mmCIF file of C-alpha atoms and ligand atoms in Angstrom:
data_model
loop_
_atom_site.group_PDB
_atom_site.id
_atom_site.type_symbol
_atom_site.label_atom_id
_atom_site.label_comp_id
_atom_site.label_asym_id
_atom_site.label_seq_id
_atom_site.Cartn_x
_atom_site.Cartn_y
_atom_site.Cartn_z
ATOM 1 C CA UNK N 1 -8.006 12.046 -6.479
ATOM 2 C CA UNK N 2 -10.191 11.784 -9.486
ATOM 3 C CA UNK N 3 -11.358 8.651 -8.238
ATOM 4 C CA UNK N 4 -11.954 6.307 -4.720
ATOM 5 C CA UNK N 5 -10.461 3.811 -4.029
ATOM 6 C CA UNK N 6 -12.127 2.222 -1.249
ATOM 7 C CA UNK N 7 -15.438 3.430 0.211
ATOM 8 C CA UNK N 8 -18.054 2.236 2.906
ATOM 9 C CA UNK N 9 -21.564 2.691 1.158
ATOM 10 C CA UNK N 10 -24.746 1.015 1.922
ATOM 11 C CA UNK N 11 -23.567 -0.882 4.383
ATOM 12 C CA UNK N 12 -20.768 -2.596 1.922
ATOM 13 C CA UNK N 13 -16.766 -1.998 0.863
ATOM 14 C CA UNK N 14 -17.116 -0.880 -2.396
ATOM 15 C CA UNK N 15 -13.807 -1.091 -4.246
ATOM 16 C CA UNK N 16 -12.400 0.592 -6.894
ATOM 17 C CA UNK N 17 -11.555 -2.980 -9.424
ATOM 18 C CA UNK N 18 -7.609 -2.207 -10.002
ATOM 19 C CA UNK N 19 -7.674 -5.482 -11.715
ATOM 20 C CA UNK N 20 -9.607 -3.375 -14.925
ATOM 21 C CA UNK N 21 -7.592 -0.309 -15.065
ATOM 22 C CA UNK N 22 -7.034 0.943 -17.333
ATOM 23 C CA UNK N 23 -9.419 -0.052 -19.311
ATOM 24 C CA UNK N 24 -12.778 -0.307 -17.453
ATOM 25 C CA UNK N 25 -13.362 1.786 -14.026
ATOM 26 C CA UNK N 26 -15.336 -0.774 -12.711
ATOM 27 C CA UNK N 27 -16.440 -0.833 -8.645
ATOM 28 C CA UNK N 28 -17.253 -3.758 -6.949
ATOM 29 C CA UNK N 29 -19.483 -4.271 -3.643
ATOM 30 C CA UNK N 30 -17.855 -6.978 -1.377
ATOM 31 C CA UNK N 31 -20.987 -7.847 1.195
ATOM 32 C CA UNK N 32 -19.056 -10.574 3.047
ATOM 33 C CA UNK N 33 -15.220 -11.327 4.523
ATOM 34 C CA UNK N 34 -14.780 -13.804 2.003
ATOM 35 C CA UNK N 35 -15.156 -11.205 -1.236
ATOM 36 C CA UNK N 36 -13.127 -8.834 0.674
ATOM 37 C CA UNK N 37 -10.404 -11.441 1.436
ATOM 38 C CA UNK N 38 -10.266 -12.338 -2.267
ATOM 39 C CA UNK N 39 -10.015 -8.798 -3.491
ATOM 40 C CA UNK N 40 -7.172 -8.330 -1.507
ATOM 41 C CA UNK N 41 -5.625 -12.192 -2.611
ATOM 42 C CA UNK N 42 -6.007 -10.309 -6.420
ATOM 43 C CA UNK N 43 -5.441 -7.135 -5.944
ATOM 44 C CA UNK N 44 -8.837 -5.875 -6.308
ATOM 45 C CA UNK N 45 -7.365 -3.336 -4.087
ATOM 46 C CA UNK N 46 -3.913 -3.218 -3.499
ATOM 47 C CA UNK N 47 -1.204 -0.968 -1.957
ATOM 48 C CA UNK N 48 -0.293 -1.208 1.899
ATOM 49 C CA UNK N 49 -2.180 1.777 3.190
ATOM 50 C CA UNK N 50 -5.343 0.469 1.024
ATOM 51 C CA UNK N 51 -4.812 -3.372 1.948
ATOM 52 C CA UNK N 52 -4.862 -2.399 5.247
ATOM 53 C CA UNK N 53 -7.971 -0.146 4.657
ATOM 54 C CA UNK N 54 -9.770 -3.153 3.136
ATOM 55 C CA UNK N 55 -9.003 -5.436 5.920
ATOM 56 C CA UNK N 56 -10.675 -2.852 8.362
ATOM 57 C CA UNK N 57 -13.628 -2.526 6.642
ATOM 58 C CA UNK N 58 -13.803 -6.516 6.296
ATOM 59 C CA UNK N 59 -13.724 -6.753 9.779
ATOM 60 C CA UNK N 60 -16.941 -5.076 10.020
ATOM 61 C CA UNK N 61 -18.653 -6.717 7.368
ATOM 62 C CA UNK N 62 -18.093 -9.906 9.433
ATOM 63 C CA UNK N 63 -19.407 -8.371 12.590
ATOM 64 C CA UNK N 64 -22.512 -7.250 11.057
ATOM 65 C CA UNK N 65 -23.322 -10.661 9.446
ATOM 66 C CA UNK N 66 -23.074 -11.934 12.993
ATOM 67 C CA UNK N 67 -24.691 -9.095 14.721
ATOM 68 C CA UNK N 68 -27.740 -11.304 15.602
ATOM 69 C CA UNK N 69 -26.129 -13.985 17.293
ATOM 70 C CA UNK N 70 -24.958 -15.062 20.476
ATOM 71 C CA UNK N 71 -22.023 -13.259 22.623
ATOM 72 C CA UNK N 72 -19.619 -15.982 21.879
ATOM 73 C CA UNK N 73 -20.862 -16.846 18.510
ATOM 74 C CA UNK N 74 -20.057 -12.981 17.407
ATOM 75 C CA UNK N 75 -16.976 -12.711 18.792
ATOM 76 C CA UNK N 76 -16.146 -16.468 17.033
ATOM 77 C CA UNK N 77 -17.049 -14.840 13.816
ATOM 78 C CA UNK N 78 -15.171 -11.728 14.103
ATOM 79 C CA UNK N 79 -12.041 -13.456 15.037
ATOM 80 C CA UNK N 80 -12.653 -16.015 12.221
ATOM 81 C CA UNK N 81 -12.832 -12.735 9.965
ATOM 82 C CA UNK N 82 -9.669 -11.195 11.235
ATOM 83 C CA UNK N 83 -7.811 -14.537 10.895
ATOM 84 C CA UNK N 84 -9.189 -14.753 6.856
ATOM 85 C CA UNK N 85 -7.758 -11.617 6.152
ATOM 86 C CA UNK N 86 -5.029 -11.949 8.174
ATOM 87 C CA UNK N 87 -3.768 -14.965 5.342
ATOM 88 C CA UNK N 88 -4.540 -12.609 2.514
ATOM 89 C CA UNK N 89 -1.239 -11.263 1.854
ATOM 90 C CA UNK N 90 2.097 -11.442 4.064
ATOM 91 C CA UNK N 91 4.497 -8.517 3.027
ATOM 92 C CA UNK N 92 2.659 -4.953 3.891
ATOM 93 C CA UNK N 93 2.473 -4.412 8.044
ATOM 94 C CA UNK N 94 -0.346 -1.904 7.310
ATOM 95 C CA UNK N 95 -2.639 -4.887 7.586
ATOM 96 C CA UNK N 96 -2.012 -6.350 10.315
ATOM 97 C CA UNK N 97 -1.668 -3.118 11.768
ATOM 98 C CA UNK N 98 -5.049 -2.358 10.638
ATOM 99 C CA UNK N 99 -6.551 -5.702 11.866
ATOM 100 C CA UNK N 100 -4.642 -5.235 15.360
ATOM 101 C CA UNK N 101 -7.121 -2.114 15.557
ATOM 102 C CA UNK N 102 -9.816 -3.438 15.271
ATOM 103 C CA UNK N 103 -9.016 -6.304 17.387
ATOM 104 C CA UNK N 104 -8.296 -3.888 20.015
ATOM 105 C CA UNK N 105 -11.681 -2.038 19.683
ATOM 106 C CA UNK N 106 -13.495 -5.577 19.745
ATOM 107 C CA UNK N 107 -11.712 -6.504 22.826
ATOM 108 C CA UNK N 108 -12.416 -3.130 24.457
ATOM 109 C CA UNK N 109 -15.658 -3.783 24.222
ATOM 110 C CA UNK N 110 -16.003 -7.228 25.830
ATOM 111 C CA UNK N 111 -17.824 -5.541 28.411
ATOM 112 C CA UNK N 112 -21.016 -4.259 26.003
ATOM 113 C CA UNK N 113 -23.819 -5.962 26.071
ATOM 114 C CA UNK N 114 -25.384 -5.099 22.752
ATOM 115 C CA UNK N 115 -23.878 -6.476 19.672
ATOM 116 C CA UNK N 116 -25.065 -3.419 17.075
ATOM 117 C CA UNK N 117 -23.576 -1.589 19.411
ATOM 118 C CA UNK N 118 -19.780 -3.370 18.790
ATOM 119 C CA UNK N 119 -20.584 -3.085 15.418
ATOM 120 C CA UNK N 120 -20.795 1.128 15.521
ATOM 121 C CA UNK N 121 -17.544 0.837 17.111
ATOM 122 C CA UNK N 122 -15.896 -1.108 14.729
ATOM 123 C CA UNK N 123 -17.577 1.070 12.057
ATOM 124 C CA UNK N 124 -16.249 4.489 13.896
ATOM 125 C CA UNK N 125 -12.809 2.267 14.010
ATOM 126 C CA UNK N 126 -12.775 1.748 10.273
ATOM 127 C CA UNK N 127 -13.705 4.735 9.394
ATOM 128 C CA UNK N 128 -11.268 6.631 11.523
ATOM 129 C CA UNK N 129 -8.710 4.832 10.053
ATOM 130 C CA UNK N 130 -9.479 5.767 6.350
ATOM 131 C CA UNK N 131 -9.717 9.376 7.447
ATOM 132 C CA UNK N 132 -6.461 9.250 9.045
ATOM 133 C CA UNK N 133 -4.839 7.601 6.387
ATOM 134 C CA UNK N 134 -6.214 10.717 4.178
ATOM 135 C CA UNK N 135 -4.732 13.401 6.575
ATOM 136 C CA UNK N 136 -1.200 11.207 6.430
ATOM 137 C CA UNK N 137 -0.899 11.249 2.794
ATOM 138 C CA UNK N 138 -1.192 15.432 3.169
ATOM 139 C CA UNK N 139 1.371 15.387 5.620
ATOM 140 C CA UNK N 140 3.732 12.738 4.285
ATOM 141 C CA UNK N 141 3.145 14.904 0.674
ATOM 142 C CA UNK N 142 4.338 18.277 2.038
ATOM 143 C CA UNK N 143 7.099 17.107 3.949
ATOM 144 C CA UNK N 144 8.688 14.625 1.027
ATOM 145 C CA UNK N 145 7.568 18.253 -1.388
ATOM 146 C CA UNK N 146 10.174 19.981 0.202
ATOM 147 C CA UNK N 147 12.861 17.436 -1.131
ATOM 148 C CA UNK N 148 11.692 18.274 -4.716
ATOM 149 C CA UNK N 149 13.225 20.716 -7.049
ATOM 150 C CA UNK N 150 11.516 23.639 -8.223
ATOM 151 C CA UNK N 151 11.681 21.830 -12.131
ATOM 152 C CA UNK N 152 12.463 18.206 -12.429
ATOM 153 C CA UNK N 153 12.163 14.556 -13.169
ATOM 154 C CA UNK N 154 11.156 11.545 -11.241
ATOM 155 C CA UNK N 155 11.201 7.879 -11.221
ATOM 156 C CA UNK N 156 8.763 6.054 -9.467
ATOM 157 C CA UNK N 157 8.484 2.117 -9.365
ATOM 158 C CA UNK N 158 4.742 0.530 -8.632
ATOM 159 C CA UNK N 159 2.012 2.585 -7.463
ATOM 160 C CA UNK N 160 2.261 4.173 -4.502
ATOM 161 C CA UNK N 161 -0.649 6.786 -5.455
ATOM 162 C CA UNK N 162 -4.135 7.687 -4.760
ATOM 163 C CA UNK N 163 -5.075 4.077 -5.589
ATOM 164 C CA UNK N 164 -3.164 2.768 -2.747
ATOM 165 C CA UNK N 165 -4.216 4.900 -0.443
ATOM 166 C CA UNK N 166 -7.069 6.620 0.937
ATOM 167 C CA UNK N 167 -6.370 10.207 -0.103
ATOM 168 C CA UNK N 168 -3.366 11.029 -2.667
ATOM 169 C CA UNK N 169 -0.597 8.557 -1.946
ATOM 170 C CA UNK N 170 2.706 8.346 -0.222
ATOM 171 C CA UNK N 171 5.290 8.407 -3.044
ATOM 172 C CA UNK N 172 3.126 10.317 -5.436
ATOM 173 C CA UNK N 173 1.587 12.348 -2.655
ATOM 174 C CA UNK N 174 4.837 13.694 -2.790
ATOM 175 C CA UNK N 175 4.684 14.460 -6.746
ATOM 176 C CA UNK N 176 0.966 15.289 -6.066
ATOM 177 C CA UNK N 177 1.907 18.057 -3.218
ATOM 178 C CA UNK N 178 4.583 19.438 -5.214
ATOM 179 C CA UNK N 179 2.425 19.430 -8.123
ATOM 180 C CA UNK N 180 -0.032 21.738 -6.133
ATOM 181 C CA UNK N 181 2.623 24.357 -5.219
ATOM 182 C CA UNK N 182 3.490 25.164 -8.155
ATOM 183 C CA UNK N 183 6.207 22.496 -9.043
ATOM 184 C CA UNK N 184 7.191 21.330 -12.357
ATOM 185 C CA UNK N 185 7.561 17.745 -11.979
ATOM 186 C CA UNK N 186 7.452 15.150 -14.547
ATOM 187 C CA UNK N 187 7.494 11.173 -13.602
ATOM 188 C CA UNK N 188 9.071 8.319 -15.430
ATOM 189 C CA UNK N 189 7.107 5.585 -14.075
ATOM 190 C CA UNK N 190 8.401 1.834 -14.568
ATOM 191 C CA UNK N 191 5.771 -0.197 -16.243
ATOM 192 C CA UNK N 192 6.052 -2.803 -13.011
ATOM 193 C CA UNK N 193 6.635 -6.419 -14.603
ATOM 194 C CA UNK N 194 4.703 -8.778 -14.163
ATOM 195 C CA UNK N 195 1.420 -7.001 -13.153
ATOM 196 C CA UNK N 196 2.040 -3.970 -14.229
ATOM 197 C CA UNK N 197 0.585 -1.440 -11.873
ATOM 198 C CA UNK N 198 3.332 1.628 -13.124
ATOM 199 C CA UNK N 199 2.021 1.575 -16.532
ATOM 200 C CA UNK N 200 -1.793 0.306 -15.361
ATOM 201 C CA UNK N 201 -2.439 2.530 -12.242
ATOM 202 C CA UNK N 202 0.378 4.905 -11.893
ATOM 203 C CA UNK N 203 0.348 6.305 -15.515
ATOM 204 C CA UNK N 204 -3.278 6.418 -15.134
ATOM 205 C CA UNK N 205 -3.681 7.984 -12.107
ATOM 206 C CA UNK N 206 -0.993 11.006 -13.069
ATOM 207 C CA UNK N 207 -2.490 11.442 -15.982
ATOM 208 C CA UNK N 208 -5.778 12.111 -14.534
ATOM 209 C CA UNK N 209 -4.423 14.375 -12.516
ATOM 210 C CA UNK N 210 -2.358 16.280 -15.032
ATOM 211 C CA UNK N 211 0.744 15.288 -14.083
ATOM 212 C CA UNK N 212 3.409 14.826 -17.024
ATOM 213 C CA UNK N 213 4.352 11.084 -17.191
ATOM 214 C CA UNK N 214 5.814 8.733 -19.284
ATOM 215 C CA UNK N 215 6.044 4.533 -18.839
ATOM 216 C CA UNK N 216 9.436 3.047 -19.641
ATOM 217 C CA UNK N 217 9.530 -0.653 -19.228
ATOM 218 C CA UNK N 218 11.913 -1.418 -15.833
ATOM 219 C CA UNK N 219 14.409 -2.496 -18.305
ATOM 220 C CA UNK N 220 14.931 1.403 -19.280
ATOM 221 C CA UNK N 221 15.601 2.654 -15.803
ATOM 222 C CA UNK N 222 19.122 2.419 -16.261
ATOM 223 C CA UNK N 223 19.151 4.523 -19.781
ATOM 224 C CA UNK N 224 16.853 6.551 -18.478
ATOM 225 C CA UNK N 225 18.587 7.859 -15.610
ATOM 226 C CA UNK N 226 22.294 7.819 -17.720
ATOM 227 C CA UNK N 227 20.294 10.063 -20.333
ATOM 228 C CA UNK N 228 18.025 12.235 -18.471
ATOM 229 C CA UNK N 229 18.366 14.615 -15.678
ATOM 230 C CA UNK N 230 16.838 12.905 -12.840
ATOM 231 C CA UNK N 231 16.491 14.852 -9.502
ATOM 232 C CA UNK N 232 15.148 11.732 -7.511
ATOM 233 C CA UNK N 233 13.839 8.015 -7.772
ATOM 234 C CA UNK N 234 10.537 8.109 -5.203
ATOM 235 C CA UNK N 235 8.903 4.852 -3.976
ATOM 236 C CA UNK N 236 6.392 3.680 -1.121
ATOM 237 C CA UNK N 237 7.350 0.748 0.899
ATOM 238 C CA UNK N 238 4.855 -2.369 2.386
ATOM 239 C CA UNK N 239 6.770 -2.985 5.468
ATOM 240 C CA UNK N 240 10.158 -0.680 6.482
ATOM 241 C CA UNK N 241 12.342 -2.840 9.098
ATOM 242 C CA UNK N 242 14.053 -1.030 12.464
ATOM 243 C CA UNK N 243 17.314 -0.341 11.096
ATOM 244 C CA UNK N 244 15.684 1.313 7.892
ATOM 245 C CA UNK N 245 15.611 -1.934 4.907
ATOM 246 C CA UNK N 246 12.680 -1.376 3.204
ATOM 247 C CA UNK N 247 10.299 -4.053 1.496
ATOM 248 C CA UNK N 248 8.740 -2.808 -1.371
ATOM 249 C CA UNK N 249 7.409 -3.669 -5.180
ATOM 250 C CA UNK N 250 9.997 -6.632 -6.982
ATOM 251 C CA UNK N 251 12.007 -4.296 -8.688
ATOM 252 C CA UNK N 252 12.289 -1.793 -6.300
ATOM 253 C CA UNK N 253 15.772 -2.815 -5.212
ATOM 254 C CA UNK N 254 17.279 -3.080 -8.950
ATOM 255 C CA UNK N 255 15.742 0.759 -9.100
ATOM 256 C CA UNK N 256 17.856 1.543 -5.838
ATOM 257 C CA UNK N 257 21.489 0.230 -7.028
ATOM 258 C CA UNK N 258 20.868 2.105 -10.488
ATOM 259 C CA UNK N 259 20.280 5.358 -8.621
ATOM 260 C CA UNK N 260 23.659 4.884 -6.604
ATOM 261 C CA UNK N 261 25.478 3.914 -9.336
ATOM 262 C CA UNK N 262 24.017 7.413 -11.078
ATOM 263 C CA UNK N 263 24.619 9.201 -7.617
ATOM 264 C CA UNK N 264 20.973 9.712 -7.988
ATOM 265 C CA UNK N 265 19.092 10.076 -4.566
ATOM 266 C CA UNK N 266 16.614 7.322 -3.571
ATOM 267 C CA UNK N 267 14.012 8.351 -1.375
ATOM 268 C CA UNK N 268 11.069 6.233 0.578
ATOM 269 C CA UNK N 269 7.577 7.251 1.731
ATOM 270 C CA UNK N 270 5.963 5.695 3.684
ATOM 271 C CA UNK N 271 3.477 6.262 6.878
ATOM 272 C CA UNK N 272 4.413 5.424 10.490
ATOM 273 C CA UNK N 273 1.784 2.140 9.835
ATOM 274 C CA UNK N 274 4.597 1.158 7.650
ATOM 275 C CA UNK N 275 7.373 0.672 9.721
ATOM 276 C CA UNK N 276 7.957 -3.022 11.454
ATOM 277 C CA UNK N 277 10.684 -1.872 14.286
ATOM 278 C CA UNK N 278 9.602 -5.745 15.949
ATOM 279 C CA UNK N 279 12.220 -6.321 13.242
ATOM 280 C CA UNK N 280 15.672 -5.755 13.248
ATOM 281 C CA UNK N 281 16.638 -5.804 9.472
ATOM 282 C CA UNK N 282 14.772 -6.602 6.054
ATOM 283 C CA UNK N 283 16.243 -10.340 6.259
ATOM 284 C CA UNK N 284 13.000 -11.303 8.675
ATOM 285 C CA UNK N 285 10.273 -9.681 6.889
ATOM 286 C CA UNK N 286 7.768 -12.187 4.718
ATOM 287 C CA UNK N 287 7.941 -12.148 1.261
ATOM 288 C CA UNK N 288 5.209 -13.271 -0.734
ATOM 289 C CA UNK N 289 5.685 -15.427 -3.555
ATOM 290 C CA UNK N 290 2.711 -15.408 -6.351
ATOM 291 C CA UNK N 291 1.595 -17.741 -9.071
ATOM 292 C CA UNK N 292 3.883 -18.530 -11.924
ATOM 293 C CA UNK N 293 0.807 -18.142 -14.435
ATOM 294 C CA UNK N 294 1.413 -14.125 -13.475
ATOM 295 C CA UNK N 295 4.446 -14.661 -15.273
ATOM 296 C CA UNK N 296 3.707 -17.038 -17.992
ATOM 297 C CA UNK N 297 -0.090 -15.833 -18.544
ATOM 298 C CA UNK N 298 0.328 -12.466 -16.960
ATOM 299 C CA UNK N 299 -1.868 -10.618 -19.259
ATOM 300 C CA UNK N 300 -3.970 -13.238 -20.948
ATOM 301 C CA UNK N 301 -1.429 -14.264 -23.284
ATOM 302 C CA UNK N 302 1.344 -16.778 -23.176
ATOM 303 C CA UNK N 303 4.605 -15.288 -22.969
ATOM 304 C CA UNK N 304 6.287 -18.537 -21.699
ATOM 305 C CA UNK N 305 5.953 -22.124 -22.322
ATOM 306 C CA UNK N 306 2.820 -23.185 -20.561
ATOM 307 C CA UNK N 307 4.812 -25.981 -18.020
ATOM 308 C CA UNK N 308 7.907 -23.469 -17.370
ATOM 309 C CA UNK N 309 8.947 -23.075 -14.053
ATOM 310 C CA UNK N 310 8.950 -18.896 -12.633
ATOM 311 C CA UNK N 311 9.878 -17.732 -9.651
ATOM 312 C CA UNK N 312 7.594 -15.069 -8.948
ATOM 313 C CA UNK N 313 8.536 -12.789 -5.721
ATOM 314 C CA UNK N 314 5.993 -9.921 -5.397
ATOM 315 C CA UNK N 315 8.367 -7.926 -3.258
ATOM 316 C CA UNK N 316 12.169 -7.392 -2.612
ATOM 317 C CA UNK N 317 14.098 -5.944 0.178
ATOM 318 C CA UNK N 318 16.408 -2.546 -0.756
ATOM 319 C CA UNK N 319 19.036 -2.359 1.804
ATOM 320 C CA UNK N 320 19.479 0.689 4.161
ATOM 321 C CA UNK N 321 22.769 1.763 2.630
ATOM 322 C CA UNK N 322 20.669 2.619 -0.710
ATOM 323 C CA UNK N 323 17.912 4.860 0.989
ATOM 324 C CA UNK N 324 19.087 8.237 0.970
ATOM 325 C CA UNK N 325 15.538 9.613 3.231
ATOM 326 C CA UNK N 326 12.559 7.964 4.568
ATOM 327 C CA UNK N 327 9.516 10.353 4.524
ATOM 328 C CA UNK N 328 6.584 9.827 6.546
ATOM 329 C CA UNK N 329 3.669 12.006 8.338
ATOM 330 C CA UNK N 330 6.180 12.522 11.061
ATOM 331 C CA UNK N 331 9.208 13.950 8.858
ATOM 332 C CA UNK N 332 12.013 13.193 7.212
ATOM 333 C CA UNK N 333 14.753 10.566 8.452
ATOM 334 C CA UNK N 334 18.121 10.807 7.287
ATOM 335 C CA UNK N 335 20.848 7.771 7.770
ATOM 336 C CA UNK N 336 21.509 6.155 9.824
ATOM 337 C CA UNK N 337 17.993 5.613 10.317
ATOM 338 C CA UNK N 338 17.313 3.404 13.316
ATOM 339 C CA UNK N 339 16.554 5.591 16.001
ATOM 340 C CA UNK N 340 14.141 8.386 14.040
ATOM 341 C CA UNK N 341 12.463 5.115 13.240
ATOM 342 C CA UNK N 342 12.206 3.816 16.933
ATOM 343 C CA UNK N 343 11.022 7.059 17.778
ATOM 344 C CA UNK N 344 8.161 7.697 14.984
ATOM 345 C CA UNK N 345 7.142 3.975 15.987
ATOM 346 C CA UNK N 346 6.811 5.116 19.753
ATOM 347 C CA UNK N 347 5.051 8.069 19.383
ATOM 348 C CA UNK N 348 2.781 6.938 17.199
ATOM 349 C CA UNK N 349 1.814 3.984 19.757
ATOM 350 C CA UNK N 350 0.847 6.167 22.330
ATOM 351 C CA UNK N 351 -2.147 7.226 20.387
HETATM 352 O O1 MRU A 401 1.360 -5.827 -4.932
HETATM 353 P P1 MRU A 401 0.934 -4.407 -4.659
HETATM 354 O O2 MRU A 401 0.407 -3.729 -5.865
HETATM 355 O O3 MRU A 401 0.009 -4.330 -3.477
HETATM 356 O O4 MRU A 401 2.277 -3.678 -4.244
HETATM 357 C C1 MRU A 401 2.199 -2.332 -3.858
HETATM 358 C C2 MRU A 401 3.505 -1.708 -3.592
HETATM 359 O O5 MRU A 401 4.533 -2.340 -3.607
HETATM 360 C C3 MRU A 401 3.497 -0.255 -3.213
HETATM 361 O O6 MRU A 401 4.648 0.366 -3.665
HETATM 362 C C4 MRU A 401 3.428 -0.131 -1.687
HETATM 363 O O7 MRU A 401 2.353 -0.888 -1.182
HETATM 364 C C5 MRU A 401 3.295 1.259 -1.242
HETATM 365 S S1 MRU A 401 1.663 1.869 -1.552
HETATM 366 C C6 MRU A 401 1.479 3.403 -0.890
#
């Protein structure tokens, strides 16, 4: 990646301000929970692996301001912190997944007596979280690489990239891989309406990376894929339900009935963090509902009456029957996709 996302530095989460890109690459230093709470609630930093990420590091950050204190007045302040960022955003596991971590570590270490010493914990927690989230996107990348044709096109919906992520992505870790051996790959990536992170973050980030893409507005999809030879439409996914159903980017679902109706394959990637089996279908999983001013105000201009009523769903829920693969670290599920699911989920608690 040309750039970081997320890093810990000087004892703070600096963050890579997604809210400015493309125009400004900004970072900001978030030296309390609440900042890093907010950054998530604006997408600061977004993206499930990153969210996730965030959370981790947030955790910390409200250790340390409490490292001084009592026994019980620490612990009161690290739960408060986990419970703040818990309400950030509903729809991607990877944070509570993330937050359950570092819940565990606290609680493992009831026994300690010294709080700095909780605190290094937490920090080797974090941190080995963010460098296994790097080694994932290299594994989910080769294996999804192999799916890839030697010359082709992609569509991609979102950003599932570098910027969402601690290393090079899940969907475009895919691109990224194939990229790397030798691939000829060029993306169509949907512009993302309302807020934009295709033609924002995606286009940005590929183009850093010298990887041919063009933005077509969502509206295109369909002409593009009746017009152009596409091999595959590739997407990440915030929170992938037992029986497959995938939550991802509003949108993401229109994307998926266009490729069947082109006999176009639809592939997800996505790490093991990823995957809610505690749910039996996408019907149960949160979706989180955003202000209408994204809509009407999105970017800074008024492209609705002022008073209109939106409906503004930041995520949508593509049915199993649409998913032609679901790639993660651990390989590559075919339909039906229930019990590869149950299994990655398994093995990947028993570490
Ligand atoms: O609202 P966002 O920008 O956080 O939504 C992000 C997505 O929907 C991504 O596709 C998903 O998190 C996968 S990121 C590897």
């Amino acid at each position: 990646m040309p750039v970081q996302t997320l890093k810990w530095q000087d004892d703070a989460l600096v963050l890579l301000d997604q809210t400015s890109l493309p125009e400004y690459v900004t970072y900001e230093a978030c030296r309390d929970v609440e900042s890093v709470a907010k950054a998530i609630e604006v997408l600061m930093v977004r993206g499930a692996p990153a969210i996730g990420l965030a959370a981790a590091y947030g955790v910390l950050i409200g250790a340390r301001a409490a490292v001084n204190d009592s026994r019980d007045i620490f612990y009161t302040c690290v739960h408060r912190a986990i419970e703040r960022l818990r309400q950030t955003r509903p729809t991607a596991v990877n944070l509570f997944w993330a937050l359950d971590h570092m819940k565990n570590v606290l609680e493992g270490c009831a026994d300690l007596e010294d709080n700095e010493f909780i605190c290094d914990r937490l920090l080797e927690e974090a941190n080995r979280l963010f460098a296994e989230d790097q080694e994932i996107c290299r594994r989910m990348g080769t294996n999804g690489a192999a799916l890839l044709p030697a010359n082709g096109q992609i569509i991609t919906h979102c950003n599932a990239g570098g910027l969402a992520t601690a290393d090079y992505g899940t969907a475009l870790g895919v691109v990224y891989a194939a990229h790397e051996q030798g691939k000829k790959i060029a993306v169509f990536a949907d512009e993302t309406r309302p807020l934009l992170q295709g033609s924002r973050l995606t286009a940005w980030e590929l183009q850093q990376s010298g990887v041919p893409v063009k933005v077509i507005c969502d509206n295109m999809a369909a002409t593009v894929l009746r017009k152009e030879a596409i091999a595959c439409c590739i997407v990440g996914a915030d929170r992938i339900a037992a029986n497959g159903d995938v939550a991802n980017k509003i949108g993401t679902y229109g994307l998926a009935l266009m490729a069947e109706a082109h006999s176009v394959p639809f592939y997800v990637v996505a790490p093991v963090s990823t995957l809610d089996v505690s749910l039996d279908s996408g019907d149960e999983i949160p979706i989180e509902e955003r202000s209408g001013d994204e809509i009407r105000n999105g970017m800074g201009k008024w492209t609705a009456p002022t008073d209109i009523d939106v409906y503004n769903p930041a995520f949508d829920v593509t049915p199993h029957h649409l998913v032609s693969a679901i790639i993660s670290e651990q390989g590559i599920a075919h339909p039906p996709f229930e019990s590869t699911l149950r299994t990655w989920a398994l093995e990947a608690s028993k570490t």
